[in-house]
């Protein structure tokens, strides 16, 4: 029961949104495969990353095969390619030629050249949640295109990430205006 005549309505699903969509890359039998992940979050101040993946995803094979993955942040200009990776499974459709890839320290975590931000990660823990798994990765190294920096700091306006309403209307959005804190 809520206090003081406060009216609230229960919402199904998460209200913690929007979040940037990520293209998570794995290597399966020698070939890169990418899927879209909306439920993803950094923790431990960015040293680790967590994402939620259905056990039925083809990408699961790559997670278990190599215990590595990449996280790539697509910009708005990659919406069509991103949508392919989020709607077609590598089980039936070879997604290895959708993007040119590069590798860092981990030779089994393919990163997408055209994504302005990339991370290579090592799997440190897998949580079993019925039909889903929570994949926890240690971030080995992160990369940015130099043209995404302002005064040597990451400038999100230059990254132009695709945001996804993880709950709610499930549409894609772009970044809004920067806020300036009013003087008190
Ligand atoms: C916007 C968006 C967000 C998604 N988020 C997730 C997610 O968090 N976890 C998941 O398992 N699948 C998610 N998916 C679905 C997978 O990306 C999709 O099923 C993909 O085709 C699986 O590819 P794979 O079978 O090659 O691994 C999302 C799809 C879209 C379009």
XYZ file of N, CA and C and ligand atoms in Angstrom:
583
model
N 0.852 -1.208 0.000
C 0.000 0.000 0.000
C 0.883 1.251 0.000
N 0.628 2.164 -0.925
C 1.435 3.379 -0.980
C 0.863 4.449 -0.057
N 1.761 5.265 0.465
C 1.340 6.302 1.421
C 0.795 7.535 0.711
N 0.068 8.357 1.412
C -0.300 9.731 1.013
C -1.002 9.865 -0.341
N -1.904 8.981 -0.682
C -2.651 9.051 -1.949
C -1.758 9.063 -3.190
N -0.523 8.617 -3.049
C 0.399 8.587 -4.188
C -0.091 7.533 -5.179
N -0.244 7.931 -6.451
C -0.742 6.967 -7.439
C 0.409 6.500 -8.322
N 0.624 5.213 -8.322
C 1.665 4.606 -9.161
C 1.067 3.383 -9.817
N 1.573 3.048 -10.993
C 1.091 1.848 -11.667
C 2.227 0.853 -11.817
N 1.916 -0.419 -11.597
C 2.963 -1.420 -11.747
C 3.327 -1.585 -13.218
N 4.613 -1.702 -13.483
C 5.122 -1.873 -14.852
C 5.801 -3.230 -14.944
N 5.486 -3.975 -16.002
C 6.175 -5.263 -16.221
C 7.482 -4.988 -16.958
N 8.502 -5.755 -16.663
C 9.786 -5.566 -17.337
C 10.608 -4.515 -16.631
N 11.752 -4.189 -17.214
C 12.673 -3.283 -16.540
C 12.335 -1.815 -16.809
N 12.570 -0.980 -15.819
C 12.433 0.466 -16.029
C 13.822 1.106 -16.120
N 14.833 0.279 -16.036
C 16.195 0.795 -16.145
C 16.568 0.848 -17.631
N 16.096 1.870 -18.292
C 16.379 1.989 -19.711
C 16.229 3.439 -20.155
N 16.754 3.881 -21.292
C 17.385 3.057 -22.328
C 18.827 2.706 -21.988
N 19.310 1.672 -22.662
C 20.717 1.269 -22.561
C 21.286 1.220 -23.983
N 22.585 1.458 -24.132
C 23.153 1.322 -25.482
C 23.137 -0.133 -25.911
N 22.782 -0.403 -27.148
C 22.856 -1.803 -27.580
C 24.310 -2.148 -27.868
N 24.630 -3.412 -27.669
C 25.993 -3.875 -27.909
C 25.958 -5.034 -28.892
N 26.989 -5.128 -29.705
C 27.180 -6.308 -30.543
C 28.232 -7.156 -29.843
N 27.819 -8.297 -29.346
C 28.747 -9.187 -28.646
C 29.301 -10.192 -29.657
N 30.624 -10.246 -29.723
C 31.286 -11.112 -30.708
C 31.937 -12.313 -30.065
N 31.810 -13.454 -30.748
C 32.486 -14.678 -30.307
C 33.067 -15.354 -31.548
N 33.922 -16.315 -31.336
C 34.440 -17.109 -32.449
C 33.893 -18.516 -32.296
N 33.220 -18.994 -33.323
C 32.636 -20.335 -33.254
C 33.208 -21.155 -34.404
N 33.906 -22.210 -34.051
C 34.586 -23.057 -35.054
C 35.376 -22.205 -36.043
N 36.121 -21.250 -35.503
C 37.015 -20.440 -36.341
C 36.386 -19.238 -37.022
N 35.051 -19.067 -36.902
C 34.389 -17.950 -37.590
C 33.791 -16.957 -36.604
N 33.932 -15.654 -36.857
C 33.297 -14.664 -35.979
C 31.778 -14.710 -36.097
N 31.107 -14.499 -34.973
C 29.637 -14.399 -34.963
C 29.264 -13.276 -34.002
N 28.258 -12.491 -34.381
C 27.847 -11.361 -33.540
C 26.350 -11.433 -33.266
N 25.961 -11.126 -32.018
C 24.539 -10.981 -31.712
C 24.340 -9.659 -30.969
N 23.105 -9.149 -31.042
C 22.771 -7.915 -30.327
C 22.384 -8.258 -28.898
N 22.952 -7.528 -27.953
C 22.589 -7.686 -26.549
C 22.116 -6.338 -26.027
N 20.901 -6.354 -25.495
C 20.342 -5.133 -24.910
C 20.522 -5.100 -23.400
N 20.535 -6.288 -22.805
C 20.644 -6.382 -21.335
C 22.116 -6.550 -20.957
N 22.799 -5.422 -20.842
C 24.243 -5.451 -20.612
C 24.631 -4.303 -19.698
N 25.607 -4.557 -18.843
C 26.000 -3.503 -17.899
C 27.440 -3.663 -17.413
N 28.166 -2.546 -17.295
C 29.468 -2.623 -16.642
C 29.272 -2.696 -15.135
N 30.191 -3.300 -14.410
C 30.202 -3.196 -12.955
C 31.638 -3.260 -12.484
N 31.852 -3.183 -11.159
C 33.207 -3.093 -10.609
C 33.960 -1.944 -11.304
N 33.264 -0.810 -11.443
C 33.816 0.410 -12.042
C 34.387 0.182 -13.433
N 33.715 -0.678 -14.180
C 34.101 -0.882 -15.572
C 35.148 -1.964 -15.785
N 35.652 -2.543 -14.710
C 36.666 -3.592 -14.886
C 36.020 -4.908 -15.338
N 34.746 -5.052 -15.011
C 33.995 -6.238 -15.421
C 32.720 -5.818 -16.143
N 32.166 -6.758 -16.895
C 30.930 -6.479 -17.625
C 30.014 -7.688 -17.488
N 28.719 -7.407 -17.467
C 27.727 -8.469 -17.300
C 26.730 -8.393 -18.449
N 26.342 -9.516 -19.016
C 25.195 -9.493 -19.937
C 24.373 -10.766 -19.790
N 23.136 -10.649 -20.247
C 22.174 -11.725 -20.096
C 21.917 -12.353 -21.465
N 22.067 -13.654 -21.556
C 21.891 -14.308 -22.854
C 21.070 -15.585 -22.720
N 20.106 -15.740 -23.623
C 19.322 -16.968 -23.659
C 20.235 -18.155 -24.002
N 19.987 -19.273 -23.336
C 20.810 -20.462 -23.598
C 20.679 -20.952 -25.037
N 19.544 -20.602 -25.683
C 19.331 -21.107 -27.048
C 20.125 -20.338 -28.104
N 20.797 -19.246 -27.731
C 21.550 -18.466 -28.724
C 22.728 -19.269 -29.262
N 22.984 -19.135 -30.571
C 24.133 -19.797 -31.203
C 25.429 -19.284 -30.573
N 25.459 -18.010 -30.193
C 26.657 -17.384 -29.609
C 27.148 -18.113 -28.367
N 26.242 -18.829 -27.697
C 26.625 -19.562 -26.478
C 27.773 -20.536 -26.763
N 27.752 -21.123 -27.979
C 28.814 -22.074 -28.346
C 30.178 -21.398 -28.268
N 30.264 -20.157 -28.770
C 31.540 -19.434 -28.763
C 31.987 -19.069 -27.364
N 31.009 -18.736 -26.511
C 31.326 -18.392 -25.114
C 31.970 -19.591 -24.424
N 31.393 -20.785 -24.653
C 31.915 -21.995 -23.998
C 33.174 -22.525 -24.684
N 33.263 -22.307 -26.018
C 34.415 -22.830 -26.768
C 35.719 -22.141 -26.350
N 35.659 -20.811 -26.217
C 36.912 -20.056 -25.999
C 36.977 -19.309 -24.673
N 35.825 -19.164 -23.994
C 35.755 -18.383 -22.743
C 36.233 -16.945 -22.972
N 35.922 -16.417 -24.152
C 36.221 -15.014 -24.457
C 35.059 -14.436 -25.260
N 34.968 -13.120 -25.284
C 33.989 -12.434 -26.152
C 34.424 -10.978 -26.317
N 33.833 -10.319 -27.300
C 34.073 -8.885 -27.466
C 32.758 -8.150 -27.285
N 32.858 -6.877 -26.919
C 31.679 -6.007 -26.846
C 31.973 -4.826 -27.764
N 31.079 -4.602 -28.711
C 31.266 -3.543 -29.702
C 30.049 -2.634 -29.666
N 30.275 -1.325 -29.634
C 29.154 -0.381 -29.550
C 28.884 0.198 -30.941
N 27.761 -0.215 -31.567
C 27.479 0.302 -32.905
C 26.935 1.726 -32.849
N 27.288 2.519 -33.843
C 26.749 3.871 -33.968
C 25.496 3.821 -34.833
N 24.783 4.930 -34.868
C 23.506 4.984 -35.583
C 23.670 4.569 -37.059
N 24.815 4.885 -37.669
C 25.011 4.524 -39.085
C 25.131 3.015 -39.304
N 25.193 2.232 -38.232
C 25.261 0.772 -38.374
C 23.947 0.085 -37.981
N 22.868 0.856 -38.012
C 21.574 0.308 -37.563
C 21.135 -0.921 -38.384
N 21.315 -0.863 -39.706
C 20.861 -1.977 -40.553
C 21.661 -3.253 -40.244
N 22.990 -3.115 -40.153
C 23.840 -4.286 -39.870
C 23.561 -4.824 -38.462
N 23.335 -3.877 -37.535
C 23.038 -4.271 -36.151
C 21.753 -5.093 -36.118
N 20.770 -4.623 -36.871
C 19.484 -5.315 -36.885
C 19.612 -6.736 -37.448
N 20.478 -6.914 -38.431
C 20.712 -8.266 -38.980
C 21.235 -9.174 -37.857
N 22.215 -8.661 -37.096
C 22.817 -9.475 -36.027
C 21.850 -9.735 -34.874
N 20.815 -8.907 -34.770
C 19.842 -9.065 -33.686
C 18.603 -9.848 -34.094
N 18.507 -10.204 -35.383
C 17.302 -10.916 -35.837
C 17.623 -12.242 -36.518
N 18.866 -12.410 -36.961
C 19.229 -13.668 -37.630
C 20.216 -14.434 -36.762
N 20.001 -15.723 -36.620
C 20.916 -16.543 -35.817
C 22.031 -17.099 -36.695
N 23.227 -17.101 -36.117
C 24.379 -17.687 -36.792
C 24.205 -19.174 -37.062
N 23.215 -19.772 -36.429
C 22.954 -21.196 -36.637
C 22.486 -21.448 -38.076
N 21.743 -20.436 -38.624
C 21.194 -20.607 -39.982
C 21.794 -19.632 -40.982
N 22.384 -18.532 -40.480
C 22.848 -17.460 -41.365
C 24.269 -17.095 -40.959
N 25.207 -17.186 -41.908
C 26.617 -16.910 -41.600
C 26.821 -15.401 -41.463
N 27.034 -14.939 -40.211
C 27.182 -13.485 -39.978
C 28.654 -13.060 -40.008
N 29.560 -14.003 -40.400
C 30.991 -13.687 -40.315
C 31.441 -12.626 -41.307
N 30.638 -12.396 -42.377
C 31.070 -11.387 -43.355
C 30.291 -10.074 -43.229
N 29.464 -9.942 -42.199
C 28.705 -8.682 -42.014
C 29.683 -7.542 -41.690
N 30.740 -7.847 -40.927
C 31.698 -6.818 -40.500
C 33.141 -7.290 -40.732
N 34.022 -6.312 -41.025
C 35.464 -6.580 -40.995
C 35.864 -6.618 -39.519
N 36.709 -7.554 -39.139
C 37.067 -7.666 -37.725
C 38.560 -7.430 -37.503
N 38.921 -7.182 -36.243
C 40.329 -7.125 -35.842
C 40.443 -7.809 -34.484
N 41.685 -8.145 -34.103
C 41.898 -8.815 -32.818
C 42.899 -8.041 -31.980
N 42.741 -8.115 -30.673
C 43.685 -7.498 -29.750
C 44.530 -8.575 -29.104
N 44.532 -8.580 -27.763
C 45.331 -9.582 -27.049
C 44.722 -10.976 -27.136
N 43.390 -11.025 -27.101
C 42.698 -12.317 -27.136
C 42.415 -12.673 -28.589
N 42.927 -13.773 -29.052
C 42.797 -14.089 -30.482
C 41.463 -14.742 -30.828
N 40.598 -14.876 -29.811
C 39.289 -15.492 -30.072
C 38.139 -14.538 -29.743
N 38.445 -13.253 -29.622
C 37.394 -12.254 -29.349
C 37.375 -11.245 -30.506
N 36.627 -11.581 -31.587
C 36.652 -10.716 -32.769
C 35.982 -9.362 -32.500
N 36.692 -8.290 -32.834
C 36.129 -6.938 -32.629
C 35.814 -6.312 -33.982
N 34.802 -5.457 -33.990
C 34.281 -4.907 -35.251
C 34.993 -3.598 -35.580
N 35.650 -3.568 -36.748
C 36.390 -2.356 -37.138
C 35.484 -1.133 -37.195
N 34.280 -1.274 -37.750
C 33.411 -0.099 -37.954
C 32.719 0.388 -36.679
N 32.820 -0.359 -35.584
C 32.278 0.143 -34.314
C 33.335 1.040 -33.681
N 32.917 2.186 -33.204
C 33.904 3.153 -32.701
C 34.444 2.784 -31.324
N 33.724 1.932 -30.608
C 34.177 1.476 -29.291
C 34.178 -0.050 -29.255
N 35.233 -0.603 -28.693
C 35.342 -2.066 -28.603
C 35.980 -2.464 -27.276
N 35.620 -3.651 -26.825
C 36.231 -4.217 -25.629
C 36.517 -5.686 -25.896
N 37.637 -6.164 -25.394
C 37.886 -7.610 -25.447
C 37.831 -8.136 -24.022
N 37.139 -9.241 -23.840
C 36.835 -9.720 -22.484
C 37.071 -11.223 -22.352
N 37.379 -11.593 -21.127
C 37.576 -13.001 -20.777
C 36.435 -13.424 -19.864
N 35.814 -14.559 -20.121
C 34.711 -15.034 -19.271
C 35.278 -15.480 -17.923
N 34.716 -14.923 -16.829
C 35.198 -15.348 -15.504
C 34.125 -16.102 -14.723
N 32.871 -15.947 -15.120
C 31.789 -16.618 -14.393
C 30.548 -16.700 -15.282
N 29.800 -17.785 -15.151
C 28.535 -17.906 -15.879
C 27.459 -18.275 -14.866
N 26.416 -17.451 -14.802
C 25.332 -17.682 -13.836
C 24.170 -18.367 -14.542
N 23.626 -19.398 -13.902
C 22.544 -20.171 -14.510
C 21.191 -19.650 -14.028
N 20.404 -19.074 -14.942
C 19.084 -18.572 -14.588
C 18.033 -19.189 -15.505
N 17.733 -20.478 -15.317
C 16.706 -21.167 -16.077
C 17.008 -21.093 -17.577
N 16.216 -20.294 -18.335
C 16.459 -20.238 -19.791
C 17.580 -19.278 -20.173
N 18.016 -18.504 -19.206
C 19.047 -17.495 -19.452
C 20.330 -17.806 -18.713
N 21.410 -17.218 -19.196
C 22.648 -17.232 -18.438
C 23.133 -15.793 -18.286
N 23.744 -15.537 -17.143
C 24.407 -14.256 -16.927
C 25.882 -14.476 -17.183
N 26.391 -13.793 -18.166
C 27.809 -13.972 -18.530
C 28.595 -12.811 -17.916
N 29.589 -13.150 -17.118
C 30.428 -12.124 -16.508
C 31.809 -12.191 -17.133
N 32.250 -11.047 -17.643
C 33.556 -10.996 -18.283
C 34.469 -9.987 -17.612
N 35.759 -10.300 -17.633
C 36.759 -9.339 -17.184
C 37.192 -8.570 -18.433
N 37.178 -7.243 -18.342
C 37.574 -6.441 -19.502
C 39.104 -6.448 -19.586
N 39.619 -7.009 -20.657
C 41.079 -7.087 -20.832
C 41.602 -5.766 -21.388
N 40.958 -5.258 -22.433
C 41.363 -3.970 -22.997
C 40.184 -3.336 -23.723
N 40.105 -2.001 -23.679
C 39.064 -1.253 -24.396
C 39.725 -0.364 -25.437
N 38.999 -0.125 -26.532
C 39.549 0.651 -27.642
C 38.517 1.667 -28.137
N 38.993 2.801 -28.636
C 38.109 3.809 -29.238
C 38.754 4.355 -30.501
N 37.942 4.763 -31.452
C 38.485 5.488 -32.607
C 38.948 6.852 -32.114
N 40.117 7.314 -32.543
C 40.618 8.614 -32.071
C 39.642 9.764 -32.360
N 38.837 9.650 -33.428
C 37.902 10.751 -33.739
C 36.690 10.783 -32.791
N 36.664 9.910 -31.806
C 35.591 9.924 -30.797
C 36.037 10.620 -29.528
N 37.249 11.180 -29.549
C 37.773 11.796 -28.335
C 37.723 13.317 -28.454
N 37.465 13.985 -27.341
C 37.594 15.433 -27.244
C 38.523 15.676 -26.058
N 39.611 16.415 -26.289
C 40.643 16.630 -25.270
C 41.060 15.293 -24.648
N 41.231 14.296 -25.495
C 41.695 12.963 -25.082
C 40.709 12.189 -24.209
N 39.458 12.660 -24.120
C 38.452 11.915 -23.346
C 37.350 11.449 -24.291
N 36.789 10.310 -23.942
C 35.718 9.757 -24.761
C 34.545 10.740 -24.835
N 34.087 11.053 -26.057
C 32.985 12.000 -26.256
C 31.816 11.234 -26.881
N 30.809 10.938 -26.048
C 29.696 10.100 -26.494
C 28.934 10.670 -27.684
N 28.941 12.016 -27.804
C 28.242 12.629 -28.949
C 28.906 12.214 -30.259
N 30.206 11.992 -30.197
C 30.931 11.563 -31.405
C 30.772 10.059 -31.663
N 30.443 9.322 -30.614
C 30.199 7.882 -30.783
C 28.818 7.672 -31.401
N 27.843 8.477 -30.988
C 26.468 8.402 -31.501
C 25.883 6.992 -31.354
N 25.834 6.467 -30.110
C 25.379 5.081 -29.914
C 23.886 4.898 -30.194
N 23.523 3.670 -30.492
C 22.100 3.321 -30.645
C 21.594 2.959 -29.256
N 20.585 3.664 -28.782
C 20.008 3.351 -27.468
C 18.747 2.530 -27.686
N 18.490 1.621 -26.779
C 17.316 0.752 -26.919
C 16.483 0.817 -25.650
N 15.185 1.022 -25.847
C 14.269 1.042 -24.706
C 14.048 -0.403 -24.271
N 14.932 -0.862 -23.408
C 14.983 -2.247 -22.935
C 13.651 -2.700 -22.337
N 12.961 -1.757 -21.703
C 11.577 -1.990 -21.297
C 10.758 -0.962 -22.066
N 9.481 -0.889 -21.823
C 8.685 0.149 -22.494
C 8.381 -0.194 -23.929
N 8.652 0.753 -24.853
C 8.188 0.551 -26.237
C 9.157 -0.275 -27.098
N 10.322 -0.624 -26.559
C 11.310 -1.452 -27.257
C 11.769 -0.845 -28.587
N 11.718 0.477 -28.698
C 12.235 1.147 -29.896
C 13.667 1.589 -29.679
N 14.293 1.990 -30.781
C 15.654 2.526 -30.724
C 15.593 4.044 -30.617
N 16.569 4.610 -29.926
C 16.664 6.069 -29.765
C 18.109 6.504 -29.983
N 18.292 7.825 -30.076
C 19.662 8.354 -30.116
C 19.882 9.200 -28.875
N 21.146 9.550 -28.658
C 21.523 10.353 -27.493
C 20.875 11.741 -27.570
N 20.435 12.254 -26.419
C 19.858 13.604 -26.377
C 20.896 14.661 -26.084
N 20.421 15.769 -25.510
C 21.314 16.908 -25.262
C 22.146 16.701 -24.000
N 23.309 17.331 -23.950
C 24.084 17.327 -22.725
C 23.420 18.265 -21.723
N 23.374 17.878 -20.453
C 22.772 18.721 -19.421
C 23.845 19.504 -18.676
N 23.536 20.752 -18.379
C 24.435 21.572 -17.568
C 23.763 21.747 -16.205
N 24.460 21.397 -15.141
C 23.884 21.496 -13.791
C 23.731 22.979 -13.423
N 22.497 23.415 -13.035
C 22.321 24.822 -12.660
C 23.108 25.172 -11.398
N 23.567 26.396 -11.337
C 24.317 26.824 -10.132
C 23.355 26.934 -8.955
N 23.814 26.506 -7.766
C 22.902 26.559 -6.613
C 23.174 27.816 -5.788
C 17.524 -4.709 -29.598
C 17.801 -6.164 -29.318
C 18.236 -6.557 -28.062
C 18.510 -7.898 -27.777
N 18.928 -8.262 -26.535
C 19.205 -9.578 -26.272
C 19.705 -9.946 -24.981
O 19.938 -9.111 -24.086
N 19.930 -11.273 -24.755
C 19.709 -12.250 -25.719
O 19.930 -13.433 -25.456
N 19.252 -11.895 -26.952
C 19.020 -10.590 -27.250
N 18.577 -10.230 -28.502
C 18.323 -11.268 -29.510
C 19.580 -11.772 -30.260
O 20.443 -10.708 -30.638
C 19.145 -12.542 -31.524
O 18.289 -13.610 -31.164
C 20.300 -13.046 -32.375
O 19.801 -13.360 -33.654
C 21.000 -14.260 -31.793
O 22.089 -14.586 -32.628
P 22.902 -15.948 -32.490
O 21.881 -17.073 -32.483
O 23.779 -15.972 -33.736
O 23.684 -15.910 -31.240
C 18.323 -8.883 -28.801
C 17.897 -8.493 -30.077
C 17.648 -7.133 -30.333
C 17.204 -6.751 -31.728
